[in-house]
Coordinates of C-alpha atoms and ligand atoms in Angstrom, one line a residue:
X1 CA -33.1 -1.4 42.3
X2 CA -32.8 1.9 40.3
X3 CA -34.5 3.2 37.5
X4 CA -38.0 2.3 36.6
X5 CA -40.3 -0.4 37.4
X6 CA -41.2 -2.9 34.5
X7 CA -44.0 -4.7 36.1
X8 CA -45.8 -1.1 36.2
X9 CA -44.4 0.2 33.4
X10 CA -45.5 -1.8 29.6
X11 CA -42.9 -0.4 27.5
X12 CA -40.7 -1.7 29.7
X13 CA -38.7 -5.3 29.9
X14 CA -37.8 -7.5 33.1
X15 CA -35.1 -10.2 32.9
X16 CA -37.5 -12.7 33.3
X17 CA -39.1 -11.9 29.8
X18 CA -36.0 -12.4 27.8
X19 CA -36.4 -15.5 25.8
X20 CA -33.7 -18.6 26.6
X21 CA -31.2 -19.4 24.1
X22 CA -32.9 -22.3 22.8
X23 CA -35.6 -21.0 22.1
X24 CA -33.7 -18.2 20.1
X25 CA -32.1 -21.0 18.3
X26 CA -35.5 -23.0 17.2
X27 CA -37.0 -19.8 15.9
X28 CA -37.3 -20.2 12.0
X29 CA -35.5 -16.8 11.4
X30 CA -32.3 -18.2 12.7
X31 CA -32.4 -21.5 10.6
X32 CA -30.4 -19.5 7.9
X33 CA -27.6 -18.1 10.3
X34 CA -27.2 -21.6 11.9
X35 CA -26.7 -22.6 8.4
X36 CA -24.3 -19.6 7.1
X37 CA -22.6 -19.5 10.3
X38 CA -22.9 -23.0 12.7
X39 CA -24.1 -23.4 15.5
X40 CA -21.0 -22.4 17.8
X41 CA -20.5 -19.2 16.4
X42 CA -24.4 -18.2 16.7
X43 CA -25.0 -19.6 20.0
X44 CA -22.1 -17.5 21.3
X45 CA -23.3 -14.5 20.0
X46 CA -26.4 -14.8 20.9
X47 CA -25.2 -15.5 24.4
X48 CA -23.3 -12.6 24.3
X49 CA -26.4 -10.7 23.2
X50 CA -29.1 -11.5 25.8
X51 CA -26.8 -11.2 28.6
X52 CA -26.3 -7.4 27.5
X53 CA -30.1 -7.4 27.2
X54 CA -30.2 -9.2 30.7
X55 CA -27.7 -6.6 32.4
X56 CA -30.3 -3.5 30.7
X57 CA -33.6 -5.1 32.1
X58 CA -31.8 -5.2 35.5
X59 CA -31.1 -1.7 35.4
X60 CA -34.9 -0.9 34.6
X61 CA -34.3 0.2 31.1
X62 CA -35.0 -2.1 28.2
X63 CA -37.3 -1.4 26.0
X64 CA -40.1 -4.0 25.8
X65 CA -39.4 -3.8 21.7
X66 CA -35.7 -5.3 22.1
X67 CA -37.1 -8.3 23.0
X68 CA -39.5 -8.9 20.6
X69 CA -38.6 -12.0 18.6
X70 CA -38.0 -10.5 14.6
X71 CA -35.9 -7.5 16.5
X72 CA -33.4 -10.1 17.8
X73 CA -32.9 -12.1 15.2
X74 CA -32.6 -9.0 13.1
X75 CA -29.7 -7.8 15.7
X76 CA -28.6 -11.1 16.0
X77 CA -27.9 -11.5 11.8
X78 CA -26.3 -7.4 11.8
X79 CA -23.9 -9.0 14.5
X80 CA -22.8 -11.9 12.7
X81 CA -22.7 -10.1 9.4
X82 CA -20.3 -7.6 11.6
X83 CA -17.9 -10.0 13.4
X84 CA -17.3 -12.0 10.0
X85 CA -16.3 -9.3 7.8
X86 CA -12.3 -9.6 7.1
X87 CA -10.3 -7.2 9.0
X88 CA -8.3 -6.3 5.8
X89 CA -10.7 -4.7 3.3
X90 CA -11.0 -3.5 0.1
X91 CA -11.8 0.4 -0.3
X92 CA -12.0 4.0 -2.2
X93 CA -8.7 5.2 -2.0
X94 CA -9.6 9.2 -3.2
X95 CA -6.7 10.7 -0.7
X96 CA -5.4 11.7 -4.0
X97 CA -2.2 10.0 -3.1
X98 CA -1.9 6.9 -5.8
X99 CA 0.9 4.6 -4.5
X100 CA -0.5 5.1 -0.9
X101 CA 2.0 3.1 1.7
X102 CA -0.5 2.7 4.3
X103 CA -3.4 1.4 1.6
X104 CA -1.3 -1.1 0.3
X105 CA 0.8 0.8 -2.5
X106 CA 0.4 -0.8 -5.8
X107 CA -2.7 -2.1 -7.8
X108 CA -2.3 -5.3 -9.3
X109 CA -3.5 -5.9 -13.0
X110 CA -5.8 -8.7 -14.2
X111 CA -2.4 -11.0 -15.5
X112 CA -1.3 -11.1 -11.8
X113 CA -4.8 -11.5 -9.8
X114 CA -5.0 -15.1 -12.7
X115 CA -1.1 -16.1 -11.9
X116 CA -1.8 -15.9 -8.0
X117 CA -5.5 -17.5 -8.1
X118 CA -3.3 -19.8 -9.9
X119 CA -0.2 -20.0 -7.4
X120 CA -3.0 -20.6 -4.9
X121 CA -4.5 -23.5 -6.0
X122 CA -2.5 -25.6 -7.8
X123 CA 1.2 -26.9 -6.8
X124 CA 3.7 -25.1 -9.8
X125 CA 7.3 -25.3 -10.2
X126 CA 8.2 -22.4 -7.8
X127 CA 11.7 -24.6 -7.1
X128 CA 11.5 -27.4 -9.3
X129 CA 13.5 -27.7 -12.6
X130 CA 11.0 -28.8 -15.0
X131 CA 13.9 -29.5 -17.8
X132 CA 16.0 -31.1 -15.5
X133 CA 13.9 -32.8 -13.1
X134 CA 16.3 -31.8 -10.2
X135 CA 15.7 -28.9 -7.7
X136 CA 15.1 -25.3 -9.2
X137 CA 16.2 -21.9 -7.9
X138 CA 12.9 -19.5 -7.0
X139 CA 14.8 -16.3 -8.4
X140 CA 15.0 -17.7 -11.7
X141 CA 11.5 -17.6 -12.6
X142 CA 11.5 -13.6 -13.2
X143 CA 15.9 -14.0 -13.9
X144 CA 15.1 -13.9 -17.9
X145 CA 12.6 -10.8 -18.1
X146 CA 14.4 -8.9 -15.0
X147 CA 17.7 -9.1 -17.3
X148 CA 16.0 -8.3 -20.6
X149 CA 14.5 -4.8 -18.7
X150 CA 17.5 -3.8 -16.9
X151 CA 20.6 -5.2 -18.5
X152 CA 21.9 -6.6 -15.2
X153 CA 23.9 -9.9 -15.0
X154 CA 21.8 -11.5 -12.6
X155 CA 19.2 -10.8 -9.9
X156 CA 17.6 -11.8 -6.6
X157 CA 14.3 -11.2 -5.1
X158 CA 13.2 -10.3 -1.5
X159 CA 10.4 -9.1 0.8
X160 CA 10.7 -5.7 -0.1
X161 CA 13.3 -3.2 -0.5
X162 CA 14.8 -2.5 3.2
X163 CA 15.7 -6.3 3.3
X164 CA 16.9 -6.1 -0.4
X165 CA 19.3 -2.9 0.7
X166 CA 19.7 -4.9 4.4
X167 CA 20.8 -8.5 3.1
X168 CA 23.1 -6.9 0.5
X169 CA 24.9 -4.6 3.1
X170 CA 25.2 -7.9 4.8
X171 CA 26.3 -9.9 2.6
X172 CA 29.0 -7.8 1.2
X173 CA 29.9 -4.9 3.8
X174 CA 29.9 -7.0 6.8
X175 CA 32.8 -5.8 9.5
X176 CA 33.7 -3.9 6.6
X177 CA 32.7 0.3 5.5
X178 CA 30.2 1.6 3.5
X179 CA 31.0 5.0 2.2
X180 CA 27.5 7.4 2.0
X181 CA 27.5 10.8 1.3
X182 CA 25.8 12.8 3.9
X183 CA 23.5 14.5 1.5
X184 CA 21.7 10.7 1.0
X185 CA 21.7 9.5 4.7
X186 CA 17.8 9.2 4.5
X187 CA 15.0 7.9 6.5
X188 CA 12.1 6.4 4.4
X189 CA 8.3 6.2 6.4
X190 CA 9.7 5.8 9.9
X191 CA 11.1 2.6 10.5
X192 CA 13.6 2.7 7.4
X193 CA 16.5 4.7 8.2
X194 CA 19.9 4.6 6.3
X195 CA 22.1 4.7 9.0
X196 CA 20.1 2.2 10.9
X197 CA 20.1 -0.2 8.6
X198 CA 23.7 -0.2 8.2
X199 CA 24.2 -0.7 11.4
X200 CA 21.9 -3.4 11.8
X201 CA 23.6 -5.6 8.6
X202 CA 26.9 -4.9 10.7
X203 CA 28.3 -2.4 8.1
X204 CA 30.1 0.3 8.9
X205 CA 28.9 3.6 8.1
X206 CA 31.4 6.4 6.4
X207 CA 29.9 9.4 6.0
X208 CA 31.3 12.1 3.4
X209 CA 30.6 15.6 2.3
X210 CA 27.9 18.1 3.5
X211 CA 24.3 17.7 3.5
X212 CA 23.9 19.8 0.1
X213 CA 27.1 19.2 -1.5
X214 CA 29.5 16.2 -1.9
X215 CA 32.2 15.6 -4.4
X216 CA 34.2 13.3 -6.2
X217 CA 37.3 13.7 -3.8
X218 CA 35.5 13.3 -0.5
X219 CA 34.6 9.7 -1.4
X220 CA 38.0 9.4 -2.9
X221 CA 39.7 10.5 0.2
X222 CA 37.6 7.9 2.2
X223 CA 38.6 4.8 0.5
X224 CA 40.8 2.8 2.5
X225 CA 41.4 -1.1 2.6
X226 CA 38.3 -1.4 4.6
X227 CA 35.9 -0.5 2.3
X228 CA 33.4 -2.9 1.0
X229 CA 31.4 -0.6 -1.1
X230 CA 30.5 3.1 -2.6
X231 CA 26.6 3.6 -2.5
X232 CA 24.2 5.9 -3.5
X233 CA 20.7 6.1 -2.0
X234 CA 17.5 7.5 -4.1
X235 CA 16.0 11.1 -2.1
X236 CA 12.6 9.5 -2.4
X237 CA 10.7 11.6 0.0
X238 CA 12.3 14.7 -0.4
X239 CA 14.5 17.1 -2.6
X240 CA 17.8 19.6 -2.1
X241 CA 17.7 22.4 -4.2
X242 CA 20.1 25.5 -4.4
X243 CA 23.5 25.4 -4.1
X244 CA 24.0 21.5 -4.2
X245 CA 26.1 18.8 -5.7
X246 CA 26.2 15.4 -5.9
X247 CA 29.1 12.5 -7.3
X248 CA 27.2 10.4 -10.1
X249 CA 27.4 6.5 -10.9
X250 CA 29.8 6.6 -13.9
X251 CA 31.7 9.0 -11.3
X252 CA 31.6 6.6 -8.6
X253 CA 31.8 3.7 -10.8
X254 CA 35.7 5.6 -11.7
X255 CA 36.8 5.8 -8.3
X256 CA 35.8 2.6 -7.0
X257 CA 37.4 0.3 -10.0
X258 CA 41.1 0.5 -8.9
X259 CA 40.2 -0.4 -5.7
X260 CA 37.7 -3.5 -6.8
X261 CA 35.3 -2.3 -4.3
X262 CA 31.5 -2.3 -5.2
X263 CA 29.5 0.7 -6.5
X264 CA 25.7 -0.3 -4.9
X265 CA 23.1 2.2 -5.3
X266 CA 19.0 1.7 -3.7
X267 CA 16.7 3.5 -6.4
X268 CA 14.0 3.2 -4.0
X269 CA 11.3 2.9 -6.6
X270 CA 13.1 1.8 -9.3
X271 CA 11.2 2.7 -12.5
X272 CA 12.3 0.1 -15.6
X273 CA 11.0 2.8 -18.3
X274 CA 11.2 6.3 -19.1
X275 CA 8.3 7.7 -17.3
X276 CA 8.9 10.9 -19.3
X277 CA 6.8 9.6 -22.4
X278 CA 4.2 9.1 -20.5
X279 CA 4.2 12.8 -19.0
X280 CA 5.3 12.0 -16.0
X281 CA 8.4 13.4 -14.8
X282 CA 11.7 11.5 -15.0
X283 CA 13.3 9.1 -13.3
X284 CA 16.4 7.2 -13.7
X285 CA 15.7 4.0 -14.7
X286 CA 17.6 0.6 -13.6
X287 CA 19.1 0.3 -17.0
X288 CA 20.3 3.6 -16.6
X289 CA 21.9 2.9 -13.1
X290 CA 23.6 -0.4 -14.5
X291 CA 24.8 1.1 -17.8
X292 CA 26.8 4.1 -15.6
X293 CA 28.5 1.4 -13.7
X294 CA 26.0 0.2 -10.6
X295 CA 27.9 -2.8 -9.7
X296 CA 24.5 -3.8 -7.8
X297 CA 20.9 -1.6 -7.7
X298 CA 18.0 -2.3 -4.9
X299 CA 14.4 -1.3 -5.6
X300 CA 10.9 -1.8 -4.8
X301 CA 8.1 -3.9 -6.7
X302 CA 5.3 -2.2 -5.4
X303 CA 6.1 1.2 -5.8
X304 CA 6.4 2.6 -9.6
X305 CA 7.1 -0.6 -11.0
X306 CA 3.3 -1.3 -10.2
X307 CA 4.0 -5.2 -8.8
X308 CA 3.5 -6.8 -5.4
X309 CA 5.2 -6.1 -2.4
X310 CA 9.3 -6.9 -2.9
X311 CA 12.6 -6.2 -3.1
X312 CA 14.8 -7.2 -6.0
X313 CA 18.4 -6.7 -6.2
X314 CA 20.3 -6.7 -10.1
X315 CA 23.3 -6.6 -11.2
X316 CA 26.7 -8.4 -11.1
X317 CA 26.1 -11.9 -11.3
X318 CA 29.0 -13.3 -8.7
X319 CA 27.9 -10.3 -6.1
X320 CA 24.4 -11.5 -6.9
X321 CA 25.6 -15.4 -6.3
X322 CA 27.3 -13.9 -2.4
X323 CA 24.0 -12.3 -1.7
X324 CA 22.3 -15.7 -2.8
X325 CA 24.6 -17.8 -0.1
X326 CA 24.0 -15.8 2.8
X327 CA 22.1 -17.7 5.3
X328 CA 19.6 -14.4 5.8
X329 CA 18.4 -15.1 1.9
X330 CA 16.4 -17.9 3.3
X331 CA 15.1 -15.9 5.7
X332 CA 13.8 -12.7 3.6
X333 CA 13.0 -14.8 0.2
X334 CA 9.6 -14.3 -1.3
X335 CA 6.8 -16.7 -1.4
X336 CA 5.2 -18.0 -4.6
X337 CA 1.9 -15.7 -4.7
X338 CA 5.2 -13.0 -5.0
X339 CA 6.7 -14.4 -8.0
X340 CA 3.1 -15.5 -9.3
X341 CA 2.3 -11.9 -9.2
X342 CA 5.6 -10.6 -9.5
X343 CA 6.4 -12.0 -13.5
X344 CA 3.4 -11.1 -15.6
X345 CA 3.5 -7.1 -14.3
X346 CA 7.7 -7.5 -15.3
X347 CA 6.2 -8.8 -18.5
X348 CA 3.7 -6.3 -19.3
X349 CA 7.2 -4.3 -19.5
X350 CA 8.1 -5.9 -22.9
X351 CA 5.0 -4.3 -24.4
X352 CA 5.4 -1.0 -23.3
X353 CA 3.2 0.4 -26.3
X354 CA 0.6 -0.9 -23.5
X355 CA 1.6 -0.3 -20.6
X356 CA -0.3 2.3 -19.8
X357 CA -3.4 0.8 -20.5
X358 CA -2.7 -2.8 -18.9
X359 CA -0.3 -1.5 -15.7
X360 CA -3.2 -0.4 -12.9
X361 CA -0.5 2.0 -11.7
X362 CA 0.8 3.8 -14.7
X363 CA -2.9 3.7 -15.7
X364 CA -3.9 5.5 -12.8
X365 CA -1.0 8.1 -13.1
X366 CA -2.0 8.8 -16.7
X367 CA -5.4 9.3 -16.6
X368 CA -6.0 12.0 -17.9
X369 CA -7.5 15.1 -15.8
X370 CA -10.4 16.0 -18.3
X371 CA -11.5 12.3 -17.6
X372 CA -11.0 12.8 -13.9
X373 CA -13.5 15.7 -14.1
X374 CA -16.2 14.6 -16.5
X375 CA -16.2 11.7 -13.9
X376 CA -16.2 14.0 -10.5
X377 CA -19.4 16.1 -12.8
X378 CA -20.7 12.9 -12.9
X379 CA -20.9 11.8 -9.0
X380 CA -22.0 15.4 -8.1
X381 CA -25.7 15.7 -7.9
X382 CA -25.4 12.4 -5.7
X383 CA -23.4 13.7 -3.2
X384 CA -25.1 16.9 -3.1
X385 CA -28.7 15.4 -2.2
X386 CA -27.3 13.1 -0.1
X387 CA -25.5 15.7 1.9
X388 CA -27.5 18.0 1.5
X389 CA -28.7 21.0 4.0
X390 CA -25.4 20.3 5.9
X391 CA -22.3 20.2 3.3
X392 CA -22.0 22.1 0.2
X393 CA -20.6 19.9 -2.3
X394 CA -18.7 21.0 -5.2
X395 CA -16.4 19.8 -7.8
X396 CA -12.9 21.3 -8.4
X397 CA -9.5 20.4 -9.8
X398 CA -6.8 19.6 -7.5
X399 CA -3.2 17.4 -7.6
X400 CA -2.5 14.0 -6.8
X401 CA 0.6 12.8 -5.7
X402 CA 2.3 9.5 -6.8
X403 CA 3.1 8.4 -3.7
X404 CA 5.7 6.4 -1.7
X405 CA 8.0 8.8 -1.6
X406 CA 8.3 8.6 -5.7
X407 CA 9.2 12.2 -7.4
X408 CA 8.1 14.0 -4.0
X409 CA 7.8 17.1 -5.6
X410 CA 5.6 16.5 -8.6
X411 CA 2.0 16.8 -8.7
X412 CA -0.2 15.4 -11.7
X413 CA -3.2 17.4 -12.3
X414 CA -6.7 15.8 -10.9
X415 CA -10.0 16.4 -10.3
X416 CA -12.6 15.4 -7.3
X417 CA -15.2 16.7 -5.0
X418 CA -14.8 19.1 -2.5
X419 CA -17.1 18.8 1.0
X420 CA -17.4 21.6 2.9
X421 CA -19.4 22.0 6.4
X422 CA -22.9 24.6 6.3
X423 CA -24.1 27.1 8.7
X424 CA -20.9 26.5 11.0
X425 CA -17.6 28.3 11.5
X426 CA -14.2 27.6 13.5
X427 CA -14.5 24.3 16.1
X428 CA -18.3 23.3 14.9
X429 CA -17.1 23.5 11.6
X430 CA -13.5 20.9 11.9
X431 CA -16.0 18.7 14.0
X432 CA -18.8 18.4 11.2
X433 CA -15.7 17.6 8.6
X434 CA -14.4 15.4 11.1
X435 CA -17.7 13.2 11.5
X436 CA -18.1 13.1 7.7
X437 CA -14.7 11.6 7.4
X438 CA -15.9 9.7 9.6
X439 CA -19.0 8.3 8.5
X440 CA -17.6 7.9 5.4
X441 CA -14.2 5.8 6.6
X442 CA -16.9 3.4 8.3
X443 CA -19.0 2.7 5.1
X444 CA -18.9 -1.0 4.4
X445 CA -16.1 0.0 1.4
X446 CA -14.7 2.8 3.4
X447 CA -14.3 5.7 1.3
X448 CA -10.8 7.7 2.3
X449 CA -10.5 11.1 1.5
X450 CA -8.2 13.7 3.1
X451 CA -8.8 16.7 5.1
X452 CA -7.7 20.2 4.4
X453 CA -8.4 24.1 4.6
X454 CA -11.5 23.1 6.1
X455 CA -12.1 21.1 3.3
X456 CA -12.8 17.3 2.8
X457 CA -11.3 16.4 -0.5
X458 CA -12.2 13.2 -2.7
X459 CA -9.5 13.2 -5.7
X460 CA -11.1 10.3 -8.4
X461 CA -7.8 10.0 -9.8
X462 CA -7.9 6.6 -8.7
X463 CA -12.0 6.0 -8.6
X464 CA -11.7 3.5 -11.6
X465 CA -14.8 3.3 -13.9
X466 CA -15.5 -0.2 -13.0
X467 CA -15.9 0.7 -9.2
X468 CA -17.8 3.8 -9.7
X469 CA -21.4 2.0 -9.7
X470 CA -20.4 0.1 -6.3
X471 CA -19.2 3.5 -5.0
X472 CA -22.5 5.4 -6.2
X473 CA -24.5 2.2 -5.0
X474 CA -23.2 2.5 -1.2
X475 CA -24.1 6.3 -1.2
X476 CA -27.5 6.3 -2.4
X477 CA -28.3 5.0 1.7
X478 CA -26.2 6.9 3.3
X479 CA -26.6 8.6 6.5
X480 CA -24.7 10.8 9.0
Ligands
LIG1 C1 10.8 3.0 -0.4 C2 12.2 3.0 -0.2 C3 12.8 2.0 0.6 C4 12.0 1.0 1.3 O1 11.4 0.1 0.4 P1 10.3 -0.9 0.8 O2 10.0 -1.7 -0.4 O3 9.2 -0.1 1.4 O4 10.9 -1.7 1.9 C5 14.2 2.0 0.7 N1 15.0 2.9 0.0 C6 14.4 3.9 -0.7 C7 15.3 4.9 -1.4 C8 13.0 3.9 -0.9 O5 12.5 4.9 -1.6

């Protein structure tokens, strides 16, 4: 055997010292874990445990100490604790990037988290006519409010905006053309392409114009007794500037009337107000769209409009009742925590004197950057003795971004904390930001900031007030 000897060596443990699993299990330390946990899931751990300890002693090289009775049951709670925590879990999202795709986009106000706990645990009407007594349509428990916001005729709701845009291509373009400008043929995080999608739904793409400039007479010149529909698709993720034009709704709305074909146009975020008198830059809202002639218009819940995950479609109401028939409805529809959630943000709408108090989202996009800082001032000093002799920490203004491909080009003005690494220059120095990124992405709320010239910056846009003593409470232990 290799290594050392444990029989002449005290420190050391042989196999033959590791206690049995019963015996584990009778200690009175365990008692509580046997009641938190059951006996199945301790027992296998434990198992799991002392045959790792087993394989060490037979190597020569575990410590007598591992074995010692309040040491395993102390390893034995950390790895219960640590197999039971949810894979999905809450954290800091300071990337300075508010409607983050890949941290779940939109925050969901206090109306929504009481209509879902509600949803959850009690049955509700979600497709049950409580006038009538008869069978109810799921859609029209947001129809009233979603009509009030934007105008439209009718609407439908689905699990998010690609199968929104993908079921009404579908439904209404199928074996039939879709006529695109070339300046809009976008792709949206990856797996959402334009084109794609089109394809996918059985459209047929037409593609007119140039990538900067299209005009009224290229999608007039492409009409034929194939096409099914004009439609315009949102730039979210990025802008053309210079010498570019682009045919509008009314426009389109012009040339497609004579031929009865539909004007269709995905907003991609879809913003129901003015955003402008809030300071943030403008959009065009859905009532906009509709009011220039949008036959139909596709957006997301979770992006501006500050809602769960989901697609809704508005707009003509016997378009909206094709969409409604096709068998692929049934297949992309919403489930009730959706709607639960989905109706009191749509309401918060009505009051928008509000809004920006009561919609997390716009909340979080407003606040304002002298708040931002008093709050970064604040969280300083910690930071700076806990990381202290290997960072310098400072506090500085930087810009957030909205997010999710919303106004790509704007940034709101923020505030934050700025890590940088000590005493090291070139690769030591990208390797000590990289293990405090680290560390701090494996905190028990992982705390996600983002790296850049050299730099690891926390934005607090969207540290909220009521998180900032469990943010300041994880910190005060912790330890590269
Ligand atoms: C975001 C976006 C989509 C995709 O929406 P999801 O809700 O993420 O499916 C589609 N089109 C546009 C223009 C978008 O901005």
């Amino acid at each position: 055997m290799s290594g050392a000897n444990p029989l002449s060596n005290p420190s050391l443990a042989a196999a033959s010292n590791i206690p049995s699993v019963d015996r584990v299990l009778n200690l009175p330390q365990v008692q509580p874990l046997l009641a938190q946990y059951g006996r199945t899931q301790v027992t296998a751990t434990l198992r799991k445990h002392l045959d790792a300890l087993r394989a060490k002693a037979l190597t020569g090289k575990l410590p007598a100490s591992e074995i010692e009775e309040p040491l395993l049951c102390a390893t034995l709670g950390k790895q219960l604790t640590e197999a039971s925590r949810l894979h999905l879990r809450a954290l800091f999202n300071l990337s300075g990037t508010v409607l983050h795709t890949n941290l779940g986009r939109a925050l969901l106000p206090d109306e929504a988290v009481q209509a879902v706990v509600s949803a959850l645990t009690s049955p509700g009407n979600l497709e049950f006519d409580l006038e009538t007594g008869g069978r109810g349509d799921r859609d029209s428990l947001v129809e009233d409010v979603l009509r009030e916001l934007t105008g439209a005729e009718a609407v439908t709701v689905v699990n998010n905006n690609a199968a929104a845009v993908f079921l009404m291509l579908n439904a209404l373009a199928q074996r039939k053309e879709v006529i695109v400008s070339r300046g809009e043929l976008v792709e949206i995080g990856g797996a959402f392409r334009v084109p794609d999608i089109m394809q996918r739904a059985g459209a047929k793409l037409v593609e007119v114009g140039s990538t900067n400039r299209t005009h009224p007479a290229d999608y007039a010149n492409a009409i034929s007794a194939r096409s099914a529909m004009l439609m315009k698709i949102h730039c979210s993720n990025y802008a053309i500037s210079g010498f570019t034009s682009s045919v509008d709704v009314a426009t389109l709305a012009e040339l497609a009337r004579p031929h009865g074909i539909a004007v269709t146009v995905d907003l991609g975020s879809g913003t129901l107000l003015d955003l402008a008198q809030w300071g943030l830059p403008n959009e065009t809202t859905v009532r906009e769209t509709i009011r220039q002639g949008a036959d139909l218009v596709t957006f997301s819940g979770d992006k501006l409009l500050g809602g769960p995950q989901c697609g809704i479609i508005v707009g003509r109401a016997d378009l909206i009742a094709r969409i409604k028939k096709n068998p692929l409805k049934r297949a992309l529809r919403v489930g009730k925590l959706t709607l639960a959630a989905l109706e009191p943000v749509l309401r918060l709408y009505l009051a928008p004197e509000f809004l920006a108090e009561r919609l997390t989202t716009l909340r979080l996009l407003t606040r304002p950057q002298a708040q931002i800082r008093e709050q970064a001032e604040r969280l300083l000093p910690l930071l700076q003795s806990v990381l202290a002799n290997r960072y310098t920490v400072s506090s500085e203004a930087m810009s957030s971004q909205i997010g999710s491909g919303a106004l790509p080009v704007d940034q709101l003005p923020s505030y934050g904390l700025v890590l940088r690494a000590d005493n090291a220059g070139g690769k030591r120095h990208g390797r000590a930001l990289d293990k405090l990124e680290q560390a701090l992405r494996q905190l028990p709320r992982p705390v996600i900031g983002r790296i850049a010239n050299d730099a690891l910056w926390l934005d607090c846009r969207c540290l909220e007030q009521q998180d900032e003593a469990s943010f300041t409470a994880q910190l005060q232990d912790f330890s590269l």
